[in-house]
Short mmCIF file of C-alpha atoms in Angstrom, two decimals:
data_model
loop_
_atom_site.label_atom_id
_atom_site.label_comp_id
_atom_site.label_asym_id
_atom_site.label_seq_id
_atom_site.Cartn_x
_atom_site.Cartn_y
_atom_site.Cartn_z
CA MET Y 1 2.84 -33.74 -33.85
CA ALA Y 2 4.72 -31.78 -36.57
CA GLU Y 3 7.02 -29.14 -35.82
CA VAL Y 4 5.96 -25.47 -36.52
CA ASN Y 5 8.79 -22.63 -36.88
CA GLY Y 6 11.35 -25.17 -35.21
CA SER Y 7 9.87 -24.41 -31.86
CA VAL Y 8 9.15 -27.86 -30.53
CA PRO Y 9 12.55 -29.77 -30.17
CA PRO Y 10 12.87 -33.56 -30.81
CA GLY Y 11 11.50 -35.46 -27.81
CA MET Y 12 8.71 -32.87 -27.01
CA GLY Y 13 6.32 -33.57 -29.97
CA ASN Y 14 3.79 -35.03 -27.64
CA PHE Y 15 4.46 -32.66 -24.81
CA ILE Y 16 0.90 -30.86 -23.89
CA VAL Y 17 0.54 -27.30 -22.39
CA GLY Y 18 -2.42 -26.77 -20.30
CA ILE Y 19 -4.02 -23.33 -19.68
CA ILE Y 20 -6.42 -22.93 -17.06
CA GLY Y 21 -8.15 -19.39 -17.43
CA MET Y 22 -8.84 -18.04 -20.98
CA GLY Y 23 -8.99 -14.32 -20.27
CA ASP Y 24 -6.91 -12.02 -22.30
CA MET Y 25 -3.53 -13.23 -21.04
CA GLY Y 26 -4.53 -16.65 -21.28
CA LYS Y 27 -5.76 -16.48 -24.87
CA MET Y 28 -2.63 -14.62 -25.97
CA TYR Y 29 -0.57 -17.43 -24.48
CA ALA Y 30 -2.72 -20.24 -26.25
CA ARG Y 31 -2.47 -18.32 -29.58
CA ARG Y 32 1.42 -17.68 -29.41
CA LEU Y 33 2.34 -21.08 -28.28
CA SER Y 34 0.18 -22.98 -30.48
CA ALA Y 35 1.42 -20.90 -33.55
CA ALA Y 36 5.02 -22.08 -32.51
CA GLY Y 37 3.70 -25.70 -32.64
CA TRP Y 38 2.79 -26.55 -29.10
CA ARG Y 39 -0.36 -28.61 -28.55
CA ILE Y 40 -2.57 -26.58 -26.20
CA ILE Y 41 -5.71 -27.69 -24.26
CA ALA Y 42 -7.32 -25.00 -22.36
CA CYS Y 43 -10.73 -24.07 -20.35
CA ASP Y 44 -12.21 -21.04 -18.51
CA ARG Y 45 -15.48 -21.47 -16.48
CA GLU Y 46 -17.94 -23.97 -17.80
CA ASP Y 47 -20.47 -21.17 -18.87
CA GLN Y 48 -17.64 -20.24 -21.31
CA TYR Y 49 -17.16 -23.49 -22.74
CA GLU Y 50 -19.21 -23.31 -26.04
CA LYS Y 51 -18.30 -19.80 -26.63
CA LEU Y 52 -14.60 -20.61 -26.51
CA ARG Y 53 -14.92 -23.65 -28.65
CA GLU Y 54 -16.38 -21.55 -31.22
CA GLU Y 55 -13.96 -18.83 -30.86
CA PHE Y 56 -10.83 -21.49 -31.27
CA ALA Y 57 -12.65 -23.79 -33.80
CA SER Y 58 -10.27 -22.65 -36.75
CA MET Y 59 -7.07 -23.51 -34.34
CA ASN Y 60 -6.22 -27.12 -34.79
CA ASN Y 61 -3.40 -26.83 -32.05
CA ILE Y 62 -5.79 -25.62 -29.56
CA GLN Y 63 -8.53 -27.83 -27.81
CA ILE Y 64 -11.03 -26.43 -25.40
CA LEU Y 65 -12.11 -28.53 -22.63
CA ARG Y 66 -14.97 -28.07 -20.20
CA ASN Y 67 -13.17 -27.82 -16.97
CA GLY Y 68 -9.78 -27.56 -15.28
CA HIS Y 69 -10.00 -31.41 -14.01
CA LEU Y 70 -9.71 -32.43 -17.74
CA VAL Y 71 -7.06 -30.01 -18.46
CA SER Y 72 -4.98 -30.98 -15.42
CA ARG Y 73 -5.15 -34.60 -15.85
CA ALA Y 74 -3.75 -34.56 -19.60
CA SER Y 75 -1.33 -31.59 -19.41
CA ASP Y 76 2.40 -31.92 -18.92
CA TYR Y 77 2.94 -28.08 -18.10
CA ILE Y 78 -0.18 -26.58 -16.64
CA ILE Y 79 -0.48 -22.68 -16.51
CA TYR Y 80 -2.96 -21.17 -14.18
CA SER Y 81 -3.93 -17.75 -15.85
CA VAL Y 82 -6.51 -16.62 -13.40
CA GLU Y 83 -6.82 -13.60 -11.04
CA ALA Y 84 -4.68 -13.35 -8.12
CA ALA Y 85 -7.66 -13.18 -6.00
CA ALA Y 86 -8.99 -16.45 -7.24
CA ILE Y 87 -5.90 -18.41 -7.40
CA ASP Y 88 -6.28 -20.44 -4.12
CA ARG Y 89 -9.79 -21.34 -4.90
CA VAL Y 90 -9.12 -22.52 -8.59
CA VAL Y 91 -5.92 -24.52 -7.54
CA ALA Y 92 -7.86 -26.13 -4.77
CA GLU Y 93 -10.50 -27.26 -7.22
CA TYR Y 94 -8.38 -28.63 -10.04
CA GLY Y 95 -4.95 -29.17 -8.32
CA PRO Y 96 -5.59 -32.63 -7.21
CA SER Y 97 -6.40 -33.67 -10.57
CA THR Y 98 -2.90 -32.68 -11.98
CA LYS Y 99 -1.20 -35.47 -14.04
CA LEU Y 100 1.64 -37.47 -12.35
CA GLY Y 101 4.99 -35.63 -12.60
CA ALA Y 102 3.52 -32.50 -14.34
CA ILE Y 103 4.98 -29.00 -14.17
CA VAL Y 104 2.64 -26.31 -12.75
CA GLY Y 105 2.78 -22.54 -12.86
CA GLY Y 106 1.05 -19.61 -12.74
CA GLN Y 107 0.79 -16.14 -14.47
CA THR Y 108 -0.79 -14.07 -11.49
CA SER Y 109 0.86 -10.51 -10.97
CA CYS Y 110 1.38 -11.57 -7.05
CA LYS Y 111 3.38 -14.63 -6.46
CA ASP Y 112 3.03 -14.94 -2.81
CA PRO Y 113 -0.67 -16.35 -2.88
CA GLU Y 114 0.06 -18.37 -5.81
CA ILE Y 115 2.81 -20.22 -4.46
CA LYS Y 116 1.11 -20.84 -1.08
CA ALA Y 117 -1.97 -22.15 -3.19
CA PHE Y 118 0.55 -24.52 -5.18
CA GLU Y 119 2.20 -25.66 -2.06
CA THR Y 120 -1.09 -26.23 -0.45
CA HIS Y 121 -3.07 -28.13 -2.96
CA LEU Y 122 -0.94 -29.72 -5.54
CA PRO Y 123 0.25 -33.31 -5.31
CA GLU Y 124 3.84 -33.47 -3.88
CA ASP Y 125 5.11 -35.01 -7.22
CA ALA Y 126 4.27 -31.95 -9.06
CA ASP Y 127 7.15 -29.49 -10.01
CA ILE Y 128 6.57 -25.94 -9.72
CA VAL Y 129 7.78 -23.40 -12.24
CA SER Y 130 5.90 -20.12 -12.21
CA CYS Y 131 6.08 -17.14 -14.78
CA HIS Y 132 4.89 -13.77 -15.61
CA SER Y 133 5.15 -11.78 -18.55
CA LEU Y 134 5.63 -8.06 -17.33
CA HIS Y 135 3.30 -6.51 -19.89
CA GLY Y 136 -0.32 -6.56 -21.07
CA PRO Y 137 -1.87 -9.02 -23.63
CA LYS Y 138 -1.59 -6.35 -26.49
CA VAL Y 139 1.88 -5.62 -26.27
CA ASP Y 140 4.35 -7.36 -28.45
CA THR Y 141 6.12 -9.95 -26.56
CA ARG Y 142 9.54 -9.38 -28.11
CA ASP Y 143 12.32 -8.30 -25.78
CA GLN Y 144 9.69 -7.78 -22.91
CA PRO Y 145 10.75 -9.24 -19.45
CA LEU Y 146 9.47 -12.61 -18.58
CA VAL Y 147 10.15 -13.59 -15.15
CA ILE Y 148 10.58 -17.30 -14.46
CA ILE Y 149 10.46 -18.66 -10.88
CA LYS Y 150 11.97 -22.19 -10.30
CA HIS Y 151 10.18 -22.76 -6.88
CA ARG Y 152 10.09 -26.49 -6.66
CA ALA Y 153 11.53 -28.31 -9.61
CA SER Y 154 14.33 -30.18 -11.27
CA ASP Y 155 16.59 -28.42 -13.85
CA GLU Y 156 14.85 -30.70 -16.48
CA SER Y 157 11.50 -29.10 -15.70
CA LEU Y 158 12.96 -25.73 -15.88
CA ARG Y 159 14.42 -26.45 -19.16
CA LYS Y 160 11.05 -27.71 -20.55
CA VAL Y 161 9.44 -24.28 -19.39
CA GLU Y 162 12.12 -22.29 -20.97
CA THR Y 163 11.82 -24.38 -24.21
CA VAL Y 164 8.04 -23.85 -24.38
CA LEU Y 165 8.09 -20.06 -23.55
CA ARG Y 166 10.91 -19.28 -25.93
CA CYS Y 167 8.66 -18.76 -28.77
CA LEU Y 168 7.58 -15.62 -27.23
CA HIS Y 169 11.23 -14.02 -27.83
CA SER Y 170 10.90 -12.41 -24.35
CA LYS Y 171 13.96 -11.71 -22.09
CA HIS Y 172 13.92 -14.41 -19.33
CA VAL Y 173 14.43 -13.03 -15.83
CA TYR Y 174 15.03 -15.40 -12.99
CA LEU Y 175 13.88 -14.53 -9.55
CA THR Y 176 12.48 -15.97 -6.55
CA ALA Y 177 8.63 -15.40 -5.37
CA HIS Y 178 9.61 -12.96 -3.00
CA GLU Y 179 11.95 -10.97 -5.12
CA HIS Y 180 9.26 -10.99 -7.88
CA ASP Y 181 6.64 -9.38 -5.56
CA ARG Y 182 9.12 -6.91 -4.10
CA ILE Y 183 10.37 -5.77 -7.56
CA THR Y 184 6.72 -5.72 -9.13
CA ALA Y 185 5.63 -3.39 -6.29
CA ASP Y 186 8.61 -1.24 -7.00
CA THR Y 187 7.70 -1.05 -10.87
CA GLN Y 188 4.06 -1.39 -10.78
CA ALA Y 189 2.09 -0.76 -7.67
CA VAL Y 190 3.01 2.92 -7.02
CA THR Y 191 2.82 3.57 -10.99
CA HIS Y 192 -0.72 2.28 -11.24
CA ALA Y 193 -1.75 4.15 -8.03
CA ALA Y 194 -0.59 7.32 -9.70
CA PHE Y 195 -2.72 6.94 -12.98
CA LEU Y 196 -5.67 5.38 -11.21
CA SER Y 197 -5.59 8.66 -8.88
CA MET Y 198 -5.48 10.92 -12.04
CA GLY Y 199 -8.18 9.19 -13.56
CA LYS Y 200 -10.39 9.48 -10.47
CA ALA Y 201 -9.68 12.92 -9.93
CA TRP Y 202 -10.58 13.86 -13.54
CA HIS Y 203 -13.69 11.70 -13.23
CA SER Y 204 -14.71 13.76 -10.07
CA MET Y 205 -14.24 17.03 -11.78
CA ARG Y 206 -16.27 15.68 -14.80
CA GLN Y 207 -13.49 16.42 -17.44
CA PHE Y 208 -11.85 14.97 -20.13
CA PRO Y 209 -8.31 16.44 -19.46
CA TRP Y 210 -7.49 16.56 -23.25
CA GLU Y 211 -10.35 18.96 -24.06
CA GLY Y 212 -9.04 22.44 -23.36
CA ALA Y 213 -5.60 23.86 -22.88
CA ARG Y 214 -5.06 22.69 -19.34
CA TYR Y 215 -3.12 19.39 -20.26
CA VAL Y 216 -1.00 20.07 -23.38
CA GLY Y 217 2.68 18.72 -24.04
CA GLY Y 218 4.49 15.59 -23.85
CA ILE Y 219 4.38 14.99 -20.11
CA GLU Y 220 0.56 15.57 -20.24
CA ASN Y 221 0.22 13.21 -23.10
CA VAL Y 222 1.88 10.23 -21.19
CA LYS Y 223 -0.35 10.96 -18.15
CA ILE Y 224 -3.52 11.02 -20.15
CA ASN Y 225 -2.80 8.13 -22.56
CA LEU Y 226 -1.68 5.85 -19.81
CA THR Y 227 -4.42 6.60 -17.39
CA MET Y 228 -6.80 5.66 -20.31
CA ARG Y 229 -4.79 2.71 -20.98
CA ILE Y 230 -5.15 1.36 -17.32
CA TYR Y 231 -8.91 2.26 -17.18
CA SER Y 232 -9.38 0.32 -20.23
CA GLN Y 233 -8.37 -2.94 -18.66
CA LYS Y 234 -10.33 -5.27 -16.29
CA TRP Y 235 -10.52 -3.91 -12.78
CA HIS Y 236 -8.96 -7.16 -11.30
CA VAL Y 237 -5.70 -6.70 -13.36
CA TYR Y 238 -4.48 -4.10 -10.91
CA ALA Y 239 -6.47 -4.90 -7.75
CA GLY Y 240 -4.70 -8.21 -6.88
CA LEU Y 241 -1.31 -6.86 -7.42
CA ALA Y 242 -1.97 -3.93 -5.06
CA ILE Y 243 -4.12 -5.76 -2.36
CA LEU Y 244 -2.39 -9.00 -2.28
CA ASN Y 245 1.33 -7.98 -2.39
CA PRO Y 246 2.18 -6.86 1.14
CA GLU Y 247 5.16 -4.62 -0.54
CA ALA Y 248 2.58 -3.04 -2.59
CA ARG Y 249 0.58 -2.00 0.25
CA LYS Y 250 3.47 -0.10 1.81
CA GLN Y 251 4.32 1.64 -1.17
CA ILE Y 252 0.81 2.62 -2.14
CA ASP Y 253 0.20 4.21 1.34
CA GLN Y 254 3.60 6.00 1.02
CA TYR Y 255 2.65 7.51 -2.18
CA ALA Y 256 -0.42 8.74 -0.91
CA LYS Y 257 1.35 10.39 2.15
CA SER Y 258 3.84 12.00 -0.22
CA VAL Y 259 1.08 13.50 -2.22
CA THR Y 260 -0.79 14.89 1.01
CA GLU Y 261 2.28 16.28 2.47
CA LEU Y 262 3.56 17.97 -0.74
CA TYR Y 263 0.16 19.32 -1.18
CA LYS Y 264 -0.06 20.86 2.25
CA LEU Y 265 3.17 22.56 1.54
CA MET Y 266 1.83 23.89 -1.71
CA LEU Y 267 -1.39 25.22 0.09
CA GLY Y 268 0.60 26.89 2.77
CA GLY Y 269 2.93 28.69 0.52
CA ARG Y 270 6.01 27.12 1.97
CA LEU Y 271 8.19 27.47 -1.35
CA ASP Y 272 11.41 27.16 0.47
CA GLU Y 273 10.59 24.07 2.52
CA LEU Y 274 8.86 22.39 -0.71
CA ARG Y 275 11.88 23.13 -2.88
CA ALA Y 276 14.47 21.70 0.03
CA ARG Y 277 12.40 18.57 0.27
CA VAL Y 278 11.96 17.88 -3.33
CA LEU Y 279 15.58 18.48 -4.11
CA ALA Y 280 16.73 16.26 -1.25
CA ALA Y 281 14.37 13.63 -2.82
CA LYS Y 282 16.02 14.09 -6.27
CA GLU Y 283 19.41 13.45 -5.05
CA ARG Y 284 18.47 10.45 -3.10
CA VAL Y 285 16.62 8.78 -6.24
CA PHE Y 286 18.68 10.26 -9.17
CA GLY Y 287 22.05 11.00 -7.79
CA ARG Y 288 23.90 14.32 -7.35
CA GLU Y 289 24.55 16.47 -10.34
CA ASP Y 290 28.24 15.10 -10.49
CA GLN Y 291 27.29 11.57 -10.12
CA PRO Y 292 23.87 11.08 -11.64
CA LYS Y 293 22.22 7.73 -11.70
CA TRP Y 294 20.55 8.36 -14.97
CA ALA Y 295 22.16 7.58 -18.37
CA ASP Y 296 23.47 10.38 -20.39
CA LYS Y 297 20.70 9.70 -23.02
CA PRO Y 298 17.23 10.59 -21.55
CA LEU Y 299 14.88 7.50 -21.49
CA LEU Y 300 12.18 9.98 -23.22
CA GLU Y 301 12.40 12.59 -25.92
CA ASP Y 302 10.04 15.84 -26.09
CA ALA Y 303 9.84 15.07 -30.01
CA VAL Y 304 8.54 11.47 -29.29
CA LEU Y 305 5.85 12.51 -26.84
CA ASP Y 306 4.42 15.58 -28.31
CA GLN Y 307 3.01 13.56 -31.35
CA PHE Y 308 0.38 11.61 -29.18
CA SER Y 309 -2.17 13.80 -28.07
CA LEU Y 310 -5.85 12.78 -27.73
CA GLY Y 311 -6.89 16.50 -28.18
CA LYS Y 312 -7.97 18.01 -31.30
CA GLY Y 313 -7.51 21.36 -32.98
CA LYS Y 314 -5.87 24.44 -31.66
CA ALA Y 315 -5.74 23.15 -27.75
CA ALA Y 316 -3.73 20.28 -28.79
CA ALA Y 317 -1.48 21.72 -31.29
CA ASP Y 318 -0.46 25.14 -30.00
CA GLU Y 319 2.20 24.67 -27.32
CA LYS Y 320 1.98 28.39 -26.52
CA ASP Y 321 -1.46 27.77 -24.75
CA ARG Y 322 0.08 25.35 -22.65
CA LYS Y 323 -0.72 26.19 -19.06
CA PRO Y 324 2.14 25.60 -16.37
CA ASN Y 325 1.50 22.52 -14.47
CA ASN Y 326 3.16 21.78 -10.87
CA HIS Y 327 3.24 18.17 -11.66
CA LEU Y 328 2.26 17.02 -8.13
CA SER Y 329 1.98 13.44 -9.29
CA LEU Y 330 5.65 13.18 -10.37
CA LEU Y 331 6.91 15.25 -7.45
CA ALA Y 332 5.15 12.91 -5.22
CA MET Y 333 6.49 9.89 -7.12
CA VAL Y 334 10.03 10.91 -6.44
CA ASP Y 335 9.11 11.85 -2.87
CA CYS Y 336 7.71 8.35 -2.43
CA TRP Y 337 10.58 6.58 -4.05
CA SER Y 338 13.07 8.61 -1.71
CA ALA Y 339 11.33 7.56 1.30
CA LEU Y 340 11.16 4.05 0.44
CA GLY Y 341 14.73 4.07 -0.53
CA THR Y 342 13.87 2.79 -4.06
CA VAL Y 343 16.13 3.41 -6.88
CA PRO Y 344 13.96 2.91 -9.98
CA TYR Y 345 17.06 2.09 -12.25
CA ASP Y 346 17.92 -1.04 -10.32
CA HIS Y 347 14.61 -2.90 -11.76
CA MET Y 348 14.93 -1.71 -15.45
CA ILE Y 349 15.44 -5.61 -16.42
CA CYS Y 350 11.88 -6.30 -14.91
CA SER Y 351 10.25 -2.89 -15.98
CA THR Y 352 6.93 -2.59 -17.79
CA PRO Y 353 6.25 -0.48 -20.68
CA LEU Y 354 4.19 1.54 -18.33
CA PHE Y 355 6.92 2.03 -15.75
CA ARG Y 356 9.47 2.94 -18.48
CA LEU Y 357 7.02 5.56 -19.68
CA TRP Y 358 6.31 6.69 -16.00
CA LEU Y 359 9.99 7.00 -15.09
CA GLY Y 360 10.87 8.48 -18.41
CA VAL Y 361 8.38 11.61 -17.82
CA THR Y 362 9.56 11.73 -14.29
CA GLU Y 363 13.35 11.74 -15.18
CA HIS Y 364 12.25 14.33 -17.89
CA LEU Y 365 11.01 16.71 -15.54
CA PHE Y 366 13.80 16.26 -12.94
CA ARG Y 367 16.73 16.24 -15.67
CA SER Y 368 15.98 20.09 -16.41
CA PRO Y 369 16.61 22.40 -13.34
CA GLU Y 370 14.55 25.11 -15.18
CA ARG Y 371 11.41 22.62 -15.94
CA LEU Y 372 11.64 21.36 -12.16
CA ASP Y 373 12.05 25.04 -10.63
CA GLU Y 374 9.08 26.34 -12.72
CA ALA Y 375 6.98 23.36 -11.42
CA LEU Y 376 7.86 24.27 -7.90
CA ARG Y 377 7.12 27.87 -8.45
CA ILE Y 378 3.86 27.13 -9.91
CA ALA Y 379 2.83 24.79 -7.11
CA VAL Y 380 2.76 27.77 -4.57
CA ALA Y 381 2.18 30.86 -6.82
CA ASP Y 382 -0.42 29.64 -9.19
CA SER Y 383 -3.75 28.18 -8.34
CA THR Y 384 -4.85 27.11 -11.77
CA PHE Y 385 -4.56 23.52 -10.87
CA ARG Y 386 -5.20 23.88 -7.12
CA SER Y 387 -8.65 22.10 -7.41
CA ASP Y 388 -7.39 19.39 -9.70
CA ASP Y 389 -4.70 18.81 -7.11
CA LEU Y 390 -7.06 18.59 -4.36
CA GLU Y 391 -9.27 15.95 -6.23
CA PHE Y 392 -5.90 14.06 -6.96
CA THR Y 393 -4.98 13.99 -3.25
CA PHE Y 394 -8.59 12.67 -2.10
CA ALA Y 395 -8.22 10.00 -4.91
CA ALA Y 396 -4.67 9.01 -3.92
CA ARG Y 397 -5.78 8.60 -0.25
CA GLY Y 398 -8.97 6.76 -1.34
CA TRP Y 399 -7.07 4.24 -3.19
CA ALA Y 400 -4.38 3.88 -0.47
CA GLU Y 401 -7.37 3.21 2.28
CA CYS Y 402 -9.07 0.69 0.01
CA VAL Y 403 -5.78 -1.06 -0.49
CA GLY Y 404 -4.94 -1.09 3.35
CA LEU Y 405 -8.31 -2.42 4.15
CA GLY Y 406 -7.96 -5.19 1.59
CA HIS Y 407 -11.59 -4.50 0.17
CA PHE Y 408 -11.73 -5.74 -3.41
CA ASP Y 409 -15.38 -5.07 -3.66
CA THR Y 410 -14.67 -1.43 -3.04
CA TRP Y 411 -11.62 -1.31 -5.24
CA ARG Y 412 -13.94 -2.92 -8.07
CA GLU Y 413 -16.68 -0.05 -7.36
CA ARG Y 414 -14.10 2.66 -7.44
CA PHE Y 415 -12.65 1.43 -10.64
CA VAL Y 416 -15.64 0.62 -12.48
CA VAL Y 417 -17.49 3.89 -12.07
CA THR Y 418 -14.59 6.02 -13.37
CA GLN Y 419 -14.03 3.42 -16.22
CA LYS Y 420 -17.72 3.93 -17.24
CA PHE Y 421 -17.15 7.63 -17.27
CA PHE Y 422 -14.37 7.39 -19.76
CA GLU Y 423 -15.63 4.35 -21.75
CA PRO Y 424 -17.07 6.42 -24.65
CA ARG Y 425 -13.44 7.66 -25.39
CA PHE Y 426 -11.61 4.36 -25.06
CA PRO Y 427 -11.50 3.37 -28.66
CA GLY Y 428 -9.44 6.45 -29.72
CA ALA Y 429 -7.34 6.36 -26.53
CA ILE Y 430 -6.31 2.99 -26.87
CA GLU Y 431 -5.09 3.43 -30.46
CA VAL Y 432 -2.99 6.50 -29.36
CA GLY Y 433 -1.92 5.01 -26.41
CA ASN Y 434 -0.61 1.67 -28.15
CA ALA Y 435 1.20 3.85 -30.77
CA MET Y 436 2.76 5.89 -28.06
CA VAL Y 437 4.00 2.84 -26.18
CA LYS Y 438 5.45 1.25 -29.42
CA ALA Y 439 7.25 4.60 -30.39
CA VAL Y 440 8.62 4.99 -27.17
CA LEU Y 441 10.01 1.42 -26.80
CA GLU Y 442 11.47 1.72 -30.29
CA SER Y 443 13.19 4.92 -29.32
CA THR Y 444 14.61 3.44 -26.01
CA LYS Y 445 16.17 0.35 -27.60
CA SER Y 446 19.64 0.15 -27.09
#
């Protein structure tokens, strides 16, 4: 096969990459790898066969096959791009057909069940090199973290995987499966729980938060845009990471506890106790004033965030209309990190765009003593957001209970009903959210 853009080196011209699972990430990988010259064979469920053949008919480097048996027996490197909850079932079905001496990996967000499935169902001669792009399918892969896990493989197999994935121009991060799950729990699980809870709270109150003057300004823009971004995705993207990752379960449970306990302090008017707890958490997470853990330059600037509002007219444009907010979701985030002993900056190399934004706005609040003091004072003295915070507390506890029980069906139902509430607003929200992520990533490049 002819090389394209010089990505396929001599000796690998006949190397075939198989993709089992042609969801959003599977399709993105197929398109990017085939554009670089790699020959791709792929499949999804058999009822998607004709539709996928039609979709990729014009791409000569991509061949759609009817099932995973055909992909597995012909591929030199097989990527399972399926839901974490389905990985064991899918590998059990297609793993025995793996080509002799092939390399096998997965793209799931939780590696514990993935690696167990590979060890259980793959032939012993198969090498295992997994990966995980720490971003969504619509984010530019360039300079994004790409975790590579050499679990059971020769150095030669690892080099082949690196060579195939190099065309994504991502930053390769080498971890074990356990390290991956711990870090993704630190950087994704609680972040997702916060946004899921905000969306559920707004849904319960039947409000679109950008309509009116209650949620105005840079911090609010991030909350709203990223909540819409998460709810515009498929429900299983976040369910598997939360429910199947033991580390994530602990962290989501702690976040719900932090939300509840801080809210009780607010309700009780116990300002001194609230301030002492939040400032102690700030010191453990962000360091002392004379030895801060954050960089001299803030992760986010107001000028970048203020331009990305979903609202229209006076409510979105007039800063003087802004209602003071206690930012319970951010206070609880730092309290949660403190309780877990998590230092968020330790995992920046593996951080997702969402995590960088969430850490950025959290840091933004805590960098300013005046801004933080206002949030604490408002938490006790102003009841404007009291009902919002009550719904947020209910939502955080609901998600934690769902994760603790391991209920995928309950997760799906909770997610989808809120998704449907916001669905009419997704087109505009996604456009603004993508622009915001791009602008922030550009502004944070060093």
